[in-house]
JSON list of C-alpha atoms in Angstrom, two decimals:
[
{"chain": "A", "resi": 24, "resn": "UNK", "atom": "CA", "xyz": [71.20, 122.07, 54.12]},
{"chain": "A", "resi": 25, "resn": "UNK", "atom": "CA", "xyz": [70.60, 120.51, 57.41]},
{"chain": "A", "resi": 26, "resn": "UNK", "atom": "CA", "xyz": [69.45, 116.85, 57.12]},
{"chain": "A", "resi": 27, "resn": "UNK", "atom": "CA", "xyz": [68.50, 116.62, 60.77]},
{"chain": "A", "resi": 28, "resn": "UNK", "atom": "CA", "xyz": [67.40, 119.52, 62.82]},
{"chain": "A", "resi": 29, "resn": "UNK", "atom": "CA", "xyz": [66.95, 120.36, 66.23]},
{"chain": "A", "resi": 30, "resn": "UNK", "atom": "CA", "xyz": [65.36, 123.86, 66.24]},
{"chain": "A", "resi": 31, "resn": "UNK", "atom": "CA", "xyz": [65.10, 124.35, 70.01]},
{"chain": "A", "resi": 32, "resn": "UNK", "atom": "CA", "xyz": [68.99, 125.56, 71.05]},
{"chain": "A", "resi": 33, "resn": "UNK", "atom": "CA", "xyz": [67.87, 125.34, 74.91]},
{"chain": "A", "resi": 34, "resn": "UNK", "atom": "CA", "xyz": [65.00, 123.95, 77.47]},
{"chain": "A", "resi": 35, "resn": "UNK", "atom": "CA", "xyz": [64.51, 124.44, 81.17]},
{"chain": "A", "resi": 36, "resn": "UNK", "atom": "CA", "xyz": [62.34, 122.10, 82.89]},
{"chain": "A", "resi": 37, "resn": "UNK", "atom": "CA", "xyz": [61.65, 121.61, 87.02]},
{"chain": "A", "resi": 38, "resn": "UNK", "atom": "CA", "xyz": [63.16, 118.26, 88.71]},
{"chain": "A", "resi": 39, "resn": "UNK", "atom": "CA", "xyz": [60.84, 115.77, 88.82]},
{"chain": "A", "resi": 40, "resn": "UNK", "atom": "CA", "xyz": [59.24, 117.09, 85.60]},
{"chain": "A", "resi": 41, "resn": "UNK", "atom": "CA", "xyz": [58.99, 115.51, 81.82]},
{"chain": "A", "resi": 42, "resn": "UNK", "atom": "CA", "xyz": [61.33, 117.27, 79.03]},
{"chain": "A", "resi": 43, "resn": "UNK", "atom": "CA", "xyz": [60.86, 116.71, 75.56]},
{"chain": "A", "resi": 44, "resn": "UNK", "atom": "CA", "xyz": [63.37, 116.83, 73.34]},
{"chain": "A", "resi": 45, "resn": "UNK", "atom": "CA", "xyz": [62.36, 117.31, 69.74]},
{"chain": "A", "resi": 46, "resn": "UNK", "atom": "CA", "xyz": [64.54, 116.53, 66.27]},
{"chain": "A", "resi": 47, "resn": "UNK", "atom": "CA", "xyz": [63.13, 116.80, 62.72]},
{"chain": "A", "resi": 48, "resn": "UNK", "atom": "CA", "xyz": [64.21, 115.11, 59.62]},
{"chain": "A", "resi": 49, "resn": "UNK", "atom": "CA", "xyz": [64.36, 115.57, 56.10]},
{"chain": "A", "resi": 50, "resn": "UNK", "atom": "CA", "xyz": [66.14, 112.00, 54.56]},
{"chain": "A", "resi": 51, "resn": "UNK", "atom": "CA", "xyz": [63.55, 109.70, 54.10]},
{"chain": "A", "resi": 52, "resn": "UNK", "atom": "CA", "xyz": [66.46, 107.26, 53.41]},
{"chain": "A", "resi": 53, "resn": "UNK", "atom": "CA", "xyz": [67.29, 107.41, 57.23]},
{"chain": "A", "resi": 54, "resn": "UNK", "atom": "CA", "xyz": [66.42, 103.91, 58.50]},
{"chain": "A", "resi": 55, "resn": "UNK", "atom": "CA", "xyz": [67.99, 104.46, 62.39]},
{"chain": "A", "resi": 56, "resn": "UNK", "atom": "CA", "xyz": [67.72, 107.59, 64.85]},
{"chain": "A", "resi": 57, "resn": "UNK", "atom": "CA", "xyz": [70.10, 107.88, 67.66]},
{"chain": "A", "resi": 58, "resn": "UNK", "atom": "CA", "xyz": [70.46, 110.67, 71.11]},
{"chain": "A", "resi": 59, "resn": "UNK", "atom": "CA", "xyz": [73.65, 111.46, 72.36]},
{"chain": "A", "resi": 60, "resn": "UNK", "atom": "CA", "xyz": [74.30, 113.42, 75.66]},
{"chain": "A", "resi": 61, "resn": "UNK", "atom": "CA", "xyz": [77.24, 115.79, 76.32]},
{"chain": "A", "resi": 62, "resn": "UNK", "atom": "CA", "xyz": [78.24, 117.51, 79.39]},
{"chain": "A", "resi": 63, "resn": "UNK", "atom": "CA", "xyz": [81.11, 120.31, 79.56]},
{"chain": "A", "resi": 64, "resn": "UNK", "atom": "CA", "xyz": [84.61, 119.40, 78.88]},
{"chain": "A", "resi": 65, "resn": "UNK", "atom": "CA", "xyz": [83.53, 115.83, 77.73]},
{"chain": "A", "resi": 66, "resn": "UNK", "atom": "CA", "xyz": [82.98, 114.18, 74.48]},
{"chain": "A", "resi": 67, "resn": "UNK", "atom": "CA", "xyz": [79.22, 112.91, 73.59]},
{"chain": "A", "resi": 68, "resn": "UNK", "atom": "CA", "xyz": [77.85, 109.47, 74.88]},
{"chain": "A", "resi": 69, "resn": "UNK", "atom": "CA", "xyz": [75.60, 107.27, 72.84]},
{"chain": "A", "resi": 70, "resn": "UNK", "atom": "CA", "xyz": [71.91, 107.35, 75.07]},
{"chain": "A", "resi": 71, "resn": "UNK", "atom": "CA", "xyz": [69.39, 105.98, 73.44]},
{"chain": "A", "resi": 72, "resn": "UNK", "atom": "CA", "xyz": [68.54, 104.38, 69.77]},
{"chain": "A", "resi": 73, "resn": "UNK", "atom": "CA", "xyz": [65.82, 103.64, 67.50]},
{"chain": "A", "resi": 74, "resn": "UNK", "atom": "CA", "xyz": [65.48, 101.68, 64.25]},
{"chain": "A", "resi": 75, "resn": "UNK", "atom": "CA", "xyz": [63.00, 103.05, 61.78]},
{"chain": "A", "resi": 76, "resn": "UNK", "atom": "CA", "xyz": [60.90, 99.62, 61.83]},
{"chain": "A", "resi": 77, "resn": "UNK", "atom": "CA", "xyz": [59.98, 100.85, 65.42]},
{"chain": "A", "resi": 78, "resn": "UNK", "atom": "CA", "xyz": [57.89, 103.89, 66.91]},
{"chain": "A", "resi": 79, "resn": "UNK", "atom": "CA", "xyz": [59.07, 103.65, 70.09]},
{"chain": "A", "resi": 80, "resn": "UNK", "atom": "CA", "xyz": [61.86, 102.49, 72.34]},
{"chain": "A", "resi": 81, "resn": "UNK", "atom": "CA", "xyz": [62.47, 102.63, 76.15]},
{"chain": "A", "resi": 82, "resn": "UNK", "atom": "CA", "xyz": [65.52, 102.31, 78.68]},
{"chain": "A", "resi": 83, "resn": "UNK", "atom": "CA", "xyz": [64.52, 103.41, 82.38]},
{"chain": "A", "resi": 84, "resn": "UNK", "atom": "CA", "xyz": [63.82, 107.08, 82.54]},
{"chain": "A", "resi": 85, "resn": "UNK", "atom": "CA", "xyz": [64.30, 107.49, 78.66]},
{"chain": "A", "resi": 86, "resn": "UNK", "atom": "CA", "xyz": [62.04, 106.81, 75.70]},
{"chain": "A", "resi": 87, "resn": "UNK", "atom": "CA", "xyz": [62.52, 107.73, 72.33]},
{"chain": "A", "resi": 88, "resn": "UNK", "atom": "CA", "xyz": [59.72, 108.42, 69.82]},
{"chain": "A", "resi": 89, "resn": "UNK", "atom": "CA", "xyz": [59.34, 107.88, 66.15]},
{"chain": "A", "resi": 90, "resn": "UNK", "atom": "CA", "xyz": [56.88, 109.46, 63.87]},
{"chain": "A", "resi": 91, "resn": "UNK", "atom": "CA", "xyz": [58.32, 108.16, 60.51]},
{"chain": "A", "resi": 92, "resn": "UNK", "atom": "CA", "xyz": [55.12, 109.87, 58.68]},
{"chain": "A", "resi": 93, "resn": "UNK", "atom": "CA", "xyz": [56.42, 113.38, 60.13]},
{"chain": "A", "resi": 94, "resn": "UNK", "atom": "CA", "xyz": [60.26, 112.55, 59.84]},
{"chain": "A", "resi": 95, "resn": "UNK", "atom": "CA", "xyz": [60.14, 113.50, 63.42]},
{"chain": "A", "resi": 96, "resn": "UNK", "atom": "CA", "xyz": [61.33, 112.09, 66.87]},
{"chain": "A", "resi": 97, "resn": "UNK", "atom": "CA", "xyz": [61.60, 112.79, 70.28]},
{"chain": "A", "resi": 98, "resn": "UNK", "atom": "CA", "xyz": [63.47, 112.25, 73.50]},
{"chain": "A", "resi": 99, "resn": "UNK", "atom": "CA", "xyz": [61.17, 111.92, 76.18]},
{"chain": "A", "resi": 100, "resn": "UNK", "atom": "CA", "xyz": [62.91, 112.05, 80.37]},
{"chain": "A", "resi": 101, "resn": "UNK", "atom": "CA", "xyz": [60.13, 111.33, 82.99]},
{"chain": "A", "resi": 102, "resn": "UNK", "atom": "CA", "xyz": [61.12, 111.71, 85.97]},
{"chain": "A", "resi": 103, "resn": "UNK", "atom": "CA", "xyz": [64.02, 114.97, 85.20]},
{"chain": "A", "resi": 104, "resn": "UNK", "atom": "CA", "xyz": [66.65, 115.35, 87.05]},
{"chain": "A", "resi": 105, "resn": "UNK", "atom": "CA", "xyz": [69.73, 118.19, 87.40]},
{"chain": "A", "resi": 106, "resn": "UNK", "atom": "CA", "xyz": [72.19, 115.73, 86.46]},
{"chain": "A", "resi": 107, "resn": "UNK", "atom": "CA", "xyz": [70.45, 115.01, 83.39]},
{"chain": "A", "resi": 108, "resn": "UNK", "atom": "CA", "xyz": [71.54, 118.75, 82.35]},
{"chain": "A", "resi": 109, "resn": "UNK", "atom": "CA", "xyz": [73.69, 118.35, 79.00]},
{"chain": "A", "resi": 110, "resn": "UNK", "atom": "CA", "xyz": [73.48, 119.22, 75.59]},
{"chain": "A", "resi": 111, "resn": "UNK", "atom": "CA", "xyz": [72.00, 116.66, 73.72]},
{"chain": "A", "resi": 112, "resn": "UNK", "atom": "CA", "xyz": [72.59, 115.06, 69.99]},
{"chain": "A", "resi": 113, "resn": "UNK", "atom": "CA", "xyz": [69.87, 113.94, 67.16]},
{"chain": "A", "resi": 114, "resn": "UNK", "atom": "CA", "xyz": [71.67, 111.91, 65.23]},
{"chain": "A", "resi": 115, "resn": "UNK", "atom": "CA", "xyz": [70.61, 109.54, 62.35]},
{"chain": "A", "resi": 116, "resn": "UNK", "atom": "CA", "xyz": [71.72, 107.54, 59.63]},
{"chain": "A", "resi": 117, "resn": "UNK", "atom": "CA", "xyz": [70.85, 105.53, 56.67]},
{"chain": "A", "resi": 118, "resn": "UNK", "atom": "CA", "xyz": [72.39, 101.77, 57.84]},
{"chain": "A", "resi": 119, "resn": "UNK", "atom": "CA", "xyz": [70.69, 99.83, 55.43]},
{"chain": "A", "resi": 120, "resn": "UNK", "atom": "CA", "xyz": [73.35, 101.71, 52.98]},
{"chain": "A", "resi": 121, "resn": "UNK", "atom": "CA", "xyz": [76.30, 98.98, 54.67]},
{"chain": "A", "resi": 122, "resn": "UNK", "atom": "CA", "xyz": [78.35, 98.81, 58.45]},
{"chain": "A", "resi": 123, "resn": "UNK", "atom": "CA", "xyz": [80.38, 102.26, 57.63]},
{"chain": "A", "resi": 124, "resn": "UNK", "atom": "CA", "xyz": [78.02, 104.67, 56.81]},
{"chain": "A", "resi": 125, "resn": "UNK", "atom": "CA", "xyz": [78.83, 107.92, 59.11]},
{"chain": "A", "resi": 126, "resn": "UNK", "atom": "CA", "xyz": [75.94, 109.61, 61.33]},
{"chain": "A", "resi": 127, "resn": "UNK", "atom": "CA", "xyz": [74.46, 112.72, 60.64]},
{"chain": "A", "resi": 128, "resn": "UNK", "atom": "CA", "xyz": [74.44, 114.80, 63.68]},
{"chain": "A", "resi": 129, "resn": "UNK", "atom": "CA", "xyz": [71.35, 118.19, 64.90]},
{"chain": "A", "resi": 130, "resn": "UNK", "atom": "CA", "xyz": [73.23, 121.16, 66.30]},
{"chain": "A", "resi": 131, "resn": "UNK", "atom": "CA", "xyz": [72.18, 120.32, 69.65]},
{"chain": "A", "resi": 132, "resn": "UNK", "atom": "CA", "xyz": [69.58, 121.13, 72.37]},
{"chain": "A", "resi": 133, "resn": "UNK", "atom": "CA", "xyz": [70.73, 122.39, 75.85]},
{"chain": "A", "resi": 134, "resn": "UNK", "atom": "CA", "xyz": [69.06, 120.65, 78.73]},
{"chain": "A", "resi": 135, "resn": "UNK", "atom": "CA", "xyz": [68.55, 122.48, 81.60]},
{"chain": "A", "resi": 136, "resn": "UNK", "atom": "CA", "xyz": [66.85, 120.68, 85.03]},
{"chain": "A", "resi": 137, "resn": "UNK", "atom": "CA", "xyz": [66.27, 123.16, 87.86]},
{"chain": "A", "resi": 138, "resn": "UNK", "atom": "CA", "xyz": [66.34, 122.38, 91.15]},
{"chain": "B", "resi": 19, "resn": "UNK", "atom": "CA", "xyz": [86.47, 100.45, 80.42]},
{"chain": "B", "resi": 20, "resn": "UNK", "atom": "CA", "xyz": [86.68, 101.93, 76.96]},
{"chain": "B", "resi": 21, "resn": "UNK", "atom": "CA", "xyz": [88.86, 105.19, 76.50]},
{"chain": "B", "resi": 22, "resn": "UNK", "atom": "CA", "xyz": [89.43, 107.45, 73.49]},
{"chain": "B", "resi": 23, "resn": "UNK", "atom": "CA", "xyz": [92.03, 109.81, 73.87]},
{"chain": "B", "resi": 24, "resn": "UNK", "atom": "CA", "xyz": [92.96, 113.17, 72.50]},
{"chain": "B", "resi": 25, "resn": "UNK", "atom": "CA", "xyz": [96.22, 114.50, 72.57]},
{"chain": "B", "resi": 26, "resn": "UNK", "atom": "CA", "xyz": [95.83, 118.43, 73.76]},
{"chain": "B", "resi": 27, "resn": "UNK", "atom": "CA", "xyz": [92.76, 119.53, 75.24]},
{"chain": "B", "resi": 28, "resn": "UNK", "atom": "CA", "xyz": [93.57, 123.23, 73.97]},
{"chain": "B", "resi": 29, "resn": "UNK", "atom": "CA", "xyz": [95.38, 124.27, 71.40]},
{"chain": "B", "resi": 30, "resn": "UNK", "atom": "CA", "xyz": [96.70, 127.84, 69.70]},
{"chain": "B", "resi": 31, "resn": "UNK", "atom": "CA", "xyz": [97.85, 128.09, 66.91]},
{"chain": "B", "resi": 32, "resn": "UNK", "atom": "CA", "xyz": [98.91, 130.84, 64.09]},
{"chain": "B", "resi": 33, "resn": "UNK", "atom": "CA", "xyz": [97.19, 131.28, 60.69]},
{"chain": "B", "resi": 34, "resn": "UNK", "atom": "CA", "xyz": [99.50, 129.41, 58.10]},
{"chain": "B", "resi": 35, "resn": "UNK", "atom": "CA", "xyz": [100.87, 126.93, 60.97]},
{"chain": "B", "resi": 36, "resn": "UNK", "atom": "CA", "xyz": [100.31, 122.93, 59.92]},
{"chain": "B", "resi": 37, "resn": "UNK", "atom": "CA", "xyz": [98.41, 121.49, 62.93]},
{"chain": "B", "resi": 38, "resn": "UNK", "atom": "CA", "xyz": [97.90, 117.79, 64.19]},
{"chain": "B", "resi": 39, "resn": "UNK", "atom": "CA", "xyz": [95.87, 116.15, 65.95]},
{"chain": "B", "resi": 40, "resn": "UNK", "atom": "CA", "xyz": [96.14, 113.11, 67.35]},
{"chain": "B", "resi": 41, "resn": "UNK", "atom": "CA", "xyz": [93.95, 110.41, 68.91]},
{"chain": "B", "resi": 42, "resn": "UNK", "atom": "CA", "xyz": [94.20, 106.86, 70.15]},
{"chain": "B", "resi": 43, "resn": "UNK", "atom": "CA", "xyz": [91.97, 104.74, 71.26]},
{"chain": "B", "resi": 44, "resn": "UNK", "atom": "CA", "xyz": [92.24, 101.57, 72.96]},
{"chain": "B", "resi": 45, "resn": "UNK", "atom": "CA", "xyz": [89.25, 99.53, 71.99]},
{"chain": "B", "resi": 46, "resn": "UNK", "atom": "CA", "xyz": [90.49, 98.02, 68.97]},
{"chain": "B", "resi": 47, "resn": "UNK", "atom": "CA", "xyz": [87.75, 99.32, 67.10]},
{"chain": "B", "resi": 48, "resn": "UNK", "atom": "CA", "xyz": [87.79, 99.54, 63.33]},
{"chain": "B", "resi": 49, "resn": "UNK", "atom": "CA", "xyz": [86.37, 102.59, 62.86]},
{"chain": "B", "resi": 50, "resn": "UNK", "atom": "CA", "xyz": [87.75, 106.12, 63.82]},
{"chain": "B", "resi": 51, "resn": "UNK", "atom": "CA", "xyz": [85.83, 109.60, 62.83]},
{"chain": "B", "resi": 52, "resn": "UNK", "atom": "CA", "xyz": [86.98, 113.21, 63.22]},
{"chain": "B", "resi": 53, "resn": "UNK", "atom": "CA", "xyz": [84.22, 116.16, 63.73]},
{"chain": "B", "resi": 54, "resn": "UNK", "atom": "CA", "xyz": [84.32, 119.25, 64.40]},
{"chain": "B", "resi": 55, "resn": "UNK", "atom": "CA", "xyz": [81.52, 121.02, 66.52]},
{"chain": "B", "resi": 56, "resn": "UNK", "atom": "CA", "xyz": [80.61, 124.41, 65.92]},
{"chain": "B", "resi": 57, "resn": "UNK", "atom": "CA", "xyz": [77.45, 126.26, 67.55]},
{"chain": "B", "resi": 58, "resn": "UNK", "atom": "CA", "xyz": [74.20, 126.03, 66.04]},
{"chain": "B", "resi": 59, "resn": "UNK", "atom": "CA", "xyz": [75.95, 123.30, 63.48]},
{"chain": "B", "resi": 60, "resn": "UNK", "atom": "CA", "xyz": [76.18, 120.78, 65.82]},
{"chain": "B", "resi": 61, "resn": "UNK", "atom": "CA", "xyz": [78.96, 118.06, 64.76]},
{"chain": "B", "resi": 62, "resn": "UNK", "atom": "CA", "xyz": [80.24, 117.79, 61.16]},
{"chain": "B", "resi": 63, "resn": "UNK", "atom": "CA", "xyz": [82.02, 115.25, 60.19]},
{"chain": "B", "resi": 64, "resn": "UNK", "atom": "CA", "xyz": [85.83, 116.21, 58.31]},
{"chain": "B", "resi": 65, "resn": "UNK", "atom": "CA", "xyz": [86.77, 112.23, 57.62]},
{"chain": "B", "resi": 66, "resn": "UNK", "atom": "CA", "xyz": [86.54, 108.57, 59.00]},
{"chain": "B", "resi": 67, "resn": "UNK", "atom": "CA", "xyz": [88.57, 105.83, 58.56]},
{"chain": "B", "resi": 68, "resn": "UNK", "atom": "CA", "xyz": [87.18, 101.98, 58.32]},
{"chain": "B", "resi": 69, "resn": "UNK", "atom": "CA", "xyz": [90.67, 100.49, 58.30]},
{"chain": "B", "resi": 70, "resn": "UNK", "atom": "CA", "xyz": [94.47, 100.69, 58.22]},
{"chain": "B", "resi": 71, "resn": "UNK", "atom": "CA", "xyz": [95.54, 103.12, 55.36]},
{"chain": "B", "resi": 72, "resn": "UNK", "atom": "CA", "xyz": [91.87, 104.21, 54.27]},
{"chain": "B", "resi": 73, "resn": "UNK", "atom": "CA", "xyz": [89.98, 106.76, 54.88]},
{"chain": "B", "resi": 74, "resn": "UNK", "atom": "CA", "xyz": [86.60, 108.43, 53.51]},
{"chain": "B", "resi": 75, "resn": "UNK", "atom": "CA", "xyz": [85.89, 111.90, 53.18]},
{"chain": "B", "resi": 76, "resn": "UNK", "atom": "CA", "xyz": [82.87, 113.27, 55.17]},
{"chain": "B", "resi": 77, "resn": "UNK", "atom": "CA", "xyz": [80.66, 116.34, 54.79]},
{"chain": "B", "resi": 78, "resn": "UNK", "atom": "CA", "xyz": [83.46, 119.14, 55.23]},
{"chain": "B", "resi": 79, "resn": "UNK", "atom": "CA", "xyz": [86.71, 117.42, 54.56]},
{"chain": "B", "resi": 80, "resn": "UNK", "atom": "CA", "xyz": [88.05, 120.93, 53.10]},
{"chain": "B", "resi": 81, "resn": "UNK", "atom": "CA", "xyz": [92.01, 121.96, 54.46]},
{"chain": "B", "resi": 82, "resn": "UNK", "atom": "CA", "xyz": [92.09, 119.22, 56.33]},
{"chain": "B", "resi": 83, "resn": "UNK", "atom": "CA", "xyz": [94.00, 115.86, 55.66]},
{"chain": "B", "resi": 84, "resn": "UNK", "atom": "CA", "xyz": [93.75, 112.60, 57.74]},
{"chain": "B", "resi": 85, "resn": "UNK", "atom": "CA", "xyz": [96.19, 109.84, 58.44]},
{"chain": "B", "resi": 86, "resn": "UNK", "atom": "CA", "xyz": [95.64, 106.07, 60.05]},
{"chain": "B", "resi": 87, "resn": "UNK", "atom": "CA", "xyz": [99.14, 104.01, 60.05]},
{"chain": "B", "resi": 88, "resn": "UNK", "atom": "CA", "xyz": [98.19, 101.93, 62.95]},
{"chain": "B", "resi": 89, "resn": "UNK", "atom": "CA", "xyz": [94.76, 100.55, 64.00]},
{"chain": "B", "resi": 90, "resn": "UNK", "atom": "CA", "xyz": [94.38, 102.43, 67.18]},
{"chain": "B", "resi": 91, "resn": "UNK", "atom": "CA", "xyz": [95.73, 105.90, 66.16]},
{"chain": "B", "resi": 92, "resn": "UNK", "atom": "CA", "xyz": [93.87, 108.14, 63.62]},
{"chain": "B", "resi": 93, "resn": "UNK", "atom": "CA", "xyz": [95.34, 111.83, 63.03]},
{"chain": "B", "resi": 94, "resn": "UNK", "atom": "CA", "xyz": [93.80, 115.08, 61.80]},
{"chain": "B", "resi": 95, "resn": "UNK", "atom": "CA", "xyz": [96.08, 117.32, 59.61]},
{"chain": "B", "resi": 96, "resn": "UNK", "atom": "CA", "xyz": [95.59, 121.37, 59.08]},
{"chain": "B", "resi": 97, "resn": "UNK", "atom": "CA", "xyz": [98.04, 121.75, 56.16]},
{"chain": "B", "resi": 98, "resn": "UNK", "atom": "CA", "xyz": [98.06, 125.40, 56.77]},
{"chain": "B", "resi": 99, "resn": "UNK", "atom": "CA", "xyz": [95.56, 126.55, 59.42]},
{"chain": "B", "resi": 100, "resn": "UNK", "atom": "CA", "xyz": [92.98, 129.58, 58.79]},
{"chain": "B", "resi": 101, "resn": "UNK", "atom": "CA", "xyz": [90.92, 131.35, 61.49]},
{"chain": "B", "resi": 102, "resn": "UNK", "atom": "CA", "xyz": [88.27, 129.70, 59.89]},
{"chain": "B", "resi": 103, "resn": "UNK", "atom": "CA", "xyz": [89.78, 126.46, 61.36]},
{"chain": "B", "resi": 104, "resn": "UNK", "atom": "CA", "xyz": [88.72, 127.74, 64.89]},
{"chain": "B", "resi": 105, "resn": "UNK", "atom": "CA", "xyz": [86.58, 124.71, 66.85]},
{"chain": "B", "resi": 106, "resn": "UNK", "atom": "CA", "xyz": [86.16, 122.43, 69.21]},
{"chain": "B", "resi": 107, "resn": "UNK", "atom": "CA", "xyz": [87.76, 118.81, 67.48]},
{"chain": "B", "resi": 108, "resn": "UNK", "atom": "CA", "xyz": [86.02, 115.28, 68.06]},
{"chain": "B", "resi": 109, "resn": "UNK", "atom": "CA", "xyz": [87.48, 112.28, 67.65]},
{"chain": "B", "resi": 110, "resn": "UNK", "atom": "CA", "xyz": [85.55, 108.76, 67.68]},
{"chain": "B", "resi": 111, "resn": "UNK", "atom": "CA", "xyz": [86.00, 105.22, 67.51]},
{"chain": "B", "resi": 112, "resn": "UNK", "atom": "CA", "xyz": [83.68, 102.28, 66.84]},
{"chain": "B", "resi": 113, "resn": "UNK", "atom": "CA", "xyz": [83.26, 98.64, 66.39]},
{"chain": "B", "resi": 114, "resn": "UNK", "atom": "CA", "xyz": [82.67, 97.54, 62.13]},
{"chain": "B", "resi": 115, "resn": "UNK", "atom": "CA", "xyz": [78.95, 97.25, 61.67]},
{"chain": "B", "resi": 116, "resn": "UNK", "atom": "CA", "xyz": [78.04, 99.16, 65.05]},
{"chain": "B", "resi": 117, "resn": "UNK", "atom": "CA", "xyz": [78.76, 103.03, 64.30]},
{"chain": "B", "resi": 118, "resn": "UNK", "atom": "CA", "xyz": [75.15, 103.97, 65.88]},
{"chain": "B", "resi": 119, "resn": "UNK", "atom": "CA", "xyz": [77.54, 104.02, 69.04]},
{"chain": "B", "resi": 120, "resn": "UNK", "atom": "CA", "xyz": [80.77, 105.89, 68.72]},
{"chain": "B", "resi": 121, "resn": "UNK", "atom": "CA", "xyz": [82.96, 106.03, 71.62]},
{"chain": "B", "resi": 122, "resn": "UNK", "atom": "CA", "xyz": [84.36, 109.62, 71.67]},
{"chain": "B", "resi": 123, "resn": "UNK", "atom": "CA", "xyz": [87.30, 111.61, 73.11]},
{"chain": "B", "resi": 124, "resn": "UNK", "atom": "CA", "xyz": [86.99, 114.82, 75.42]},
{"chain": "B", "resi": 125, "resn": "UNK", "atom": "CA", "xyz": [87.99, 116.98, 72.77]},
{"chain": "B", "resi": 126, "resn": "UNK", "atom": "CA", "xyz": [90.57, 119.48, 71.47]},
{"chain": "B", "resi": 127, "resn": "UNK", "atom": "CA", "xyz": [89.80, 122.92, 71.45]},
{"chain": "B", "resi": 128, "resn": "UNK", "atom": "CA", "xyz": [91.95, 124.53, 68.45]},
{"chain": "B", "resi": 129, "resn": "UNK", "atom": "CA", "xyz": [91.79, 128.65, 68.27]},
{"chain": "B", "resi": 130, "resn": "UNK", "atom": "CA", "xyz": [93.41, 129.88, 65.32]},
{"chain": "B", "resi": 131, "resn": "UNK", "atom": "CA", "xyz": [94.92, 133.09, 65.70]}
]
């Protein structure tokens, strides 16, 4: 049973345009959210974070969401552009539980910015 | 600037073969982690290691075995590899208390045949 889920496996959005990337949740024992960007060939790279006593959090053209009511966040990109095309990572985890508590990772949503 | 490193970026191997996998990072981080990403799973993690000499099991540590000797290297073992083993390998590194951001390698892509 998936703990975190992203159900969208792909978006396509114009350059200069907002996507939305959306991840659900079903631990309500997750106290911090995480995105994590992959292109081709390369391992993932930490984005963008969020602790749960927060509803929103911002870093230049990223903003991250937090609906802790819904168990559901989202990865907003204003303004899109083609290099931001990558397969993106939920991931969350439940930190209060001490330092080595592992991350639990969505399956992924491919980001596509067109030209 | 930080670097993990993985030691094949493909790999094939036959069904029954034992299978490592290495990686090293140079951070001196504390933590190391081993996933495997599948599609439509996203990443799973097999084990991670907080130390020297320990190591935790994650959500699918099944056929697979880990070892950590030395703070900056942290193997993955396939005692006897199954097509089912097929995937693209992760490896990752962080600092204690900081795993919301893992560091992690290019990956190994291990076909089973």
């Amino acid at each position: 049973d998936q703990q975190v889920k992203q159900n969208s496996p792909s978006l396509s959005v114009q350059e200069g345009r907002i996507s939305i990337l959306n991840c659900d949740y079903t631990n309500s024992m997750f106290d911090y959210f995480l995105w994590y960007k992959k292109y081709p060939a390369e391992g993932p790279t930490f984005l963008i974070s969020i602790s749960s006593i927060k509803d929103k959090n911002e870093d230049g053209r990223f903003t991250v969401f937090l609906n802790k009511s819904a168990k559901h966040l989202s990865l907003h990109i204003v303004p899109s552009q083609p290099g931001d095309s990558a397969v993106y990572f939920c991931a969350a985890s439940d930190f209060s539980s001490g330092s080595a508590r592992q991350l639990t990772f969505g399956s992924g949503t491919q980001l596509t910015v067109l030209p | 600037d930080v670097k993990v490193t993985q030691s094949s970026r493909y790999l094939v191997k036959r069904t029954g073969e034992k299978v490592f996998l290495e990686c090293v990072q140079d951070m001196d981080h504390e933590n190391m982690f081993w996933y495997r990403q599948d599609p439509g799973l996203g990443l799973r993690l097999i084990y991670f290691s907080y130390d020297v000499k320990m190591k935790e099991k994650g959500d699918i540590p099944e056929g697979y075995s880990v070892s950590r000797e030395k703070k900056e290297r942290f193997s993955l073992i396939l005692e006897s590899a199954s097509t089912n083993q097929t995937s693209m390998y992760l490896c990752a590194s962080s600092l204690a208390g900081r795993n919301y951001e893992q560091y992690f390698g290019p990956g190994t892509r291990l076909t089973v045949t």
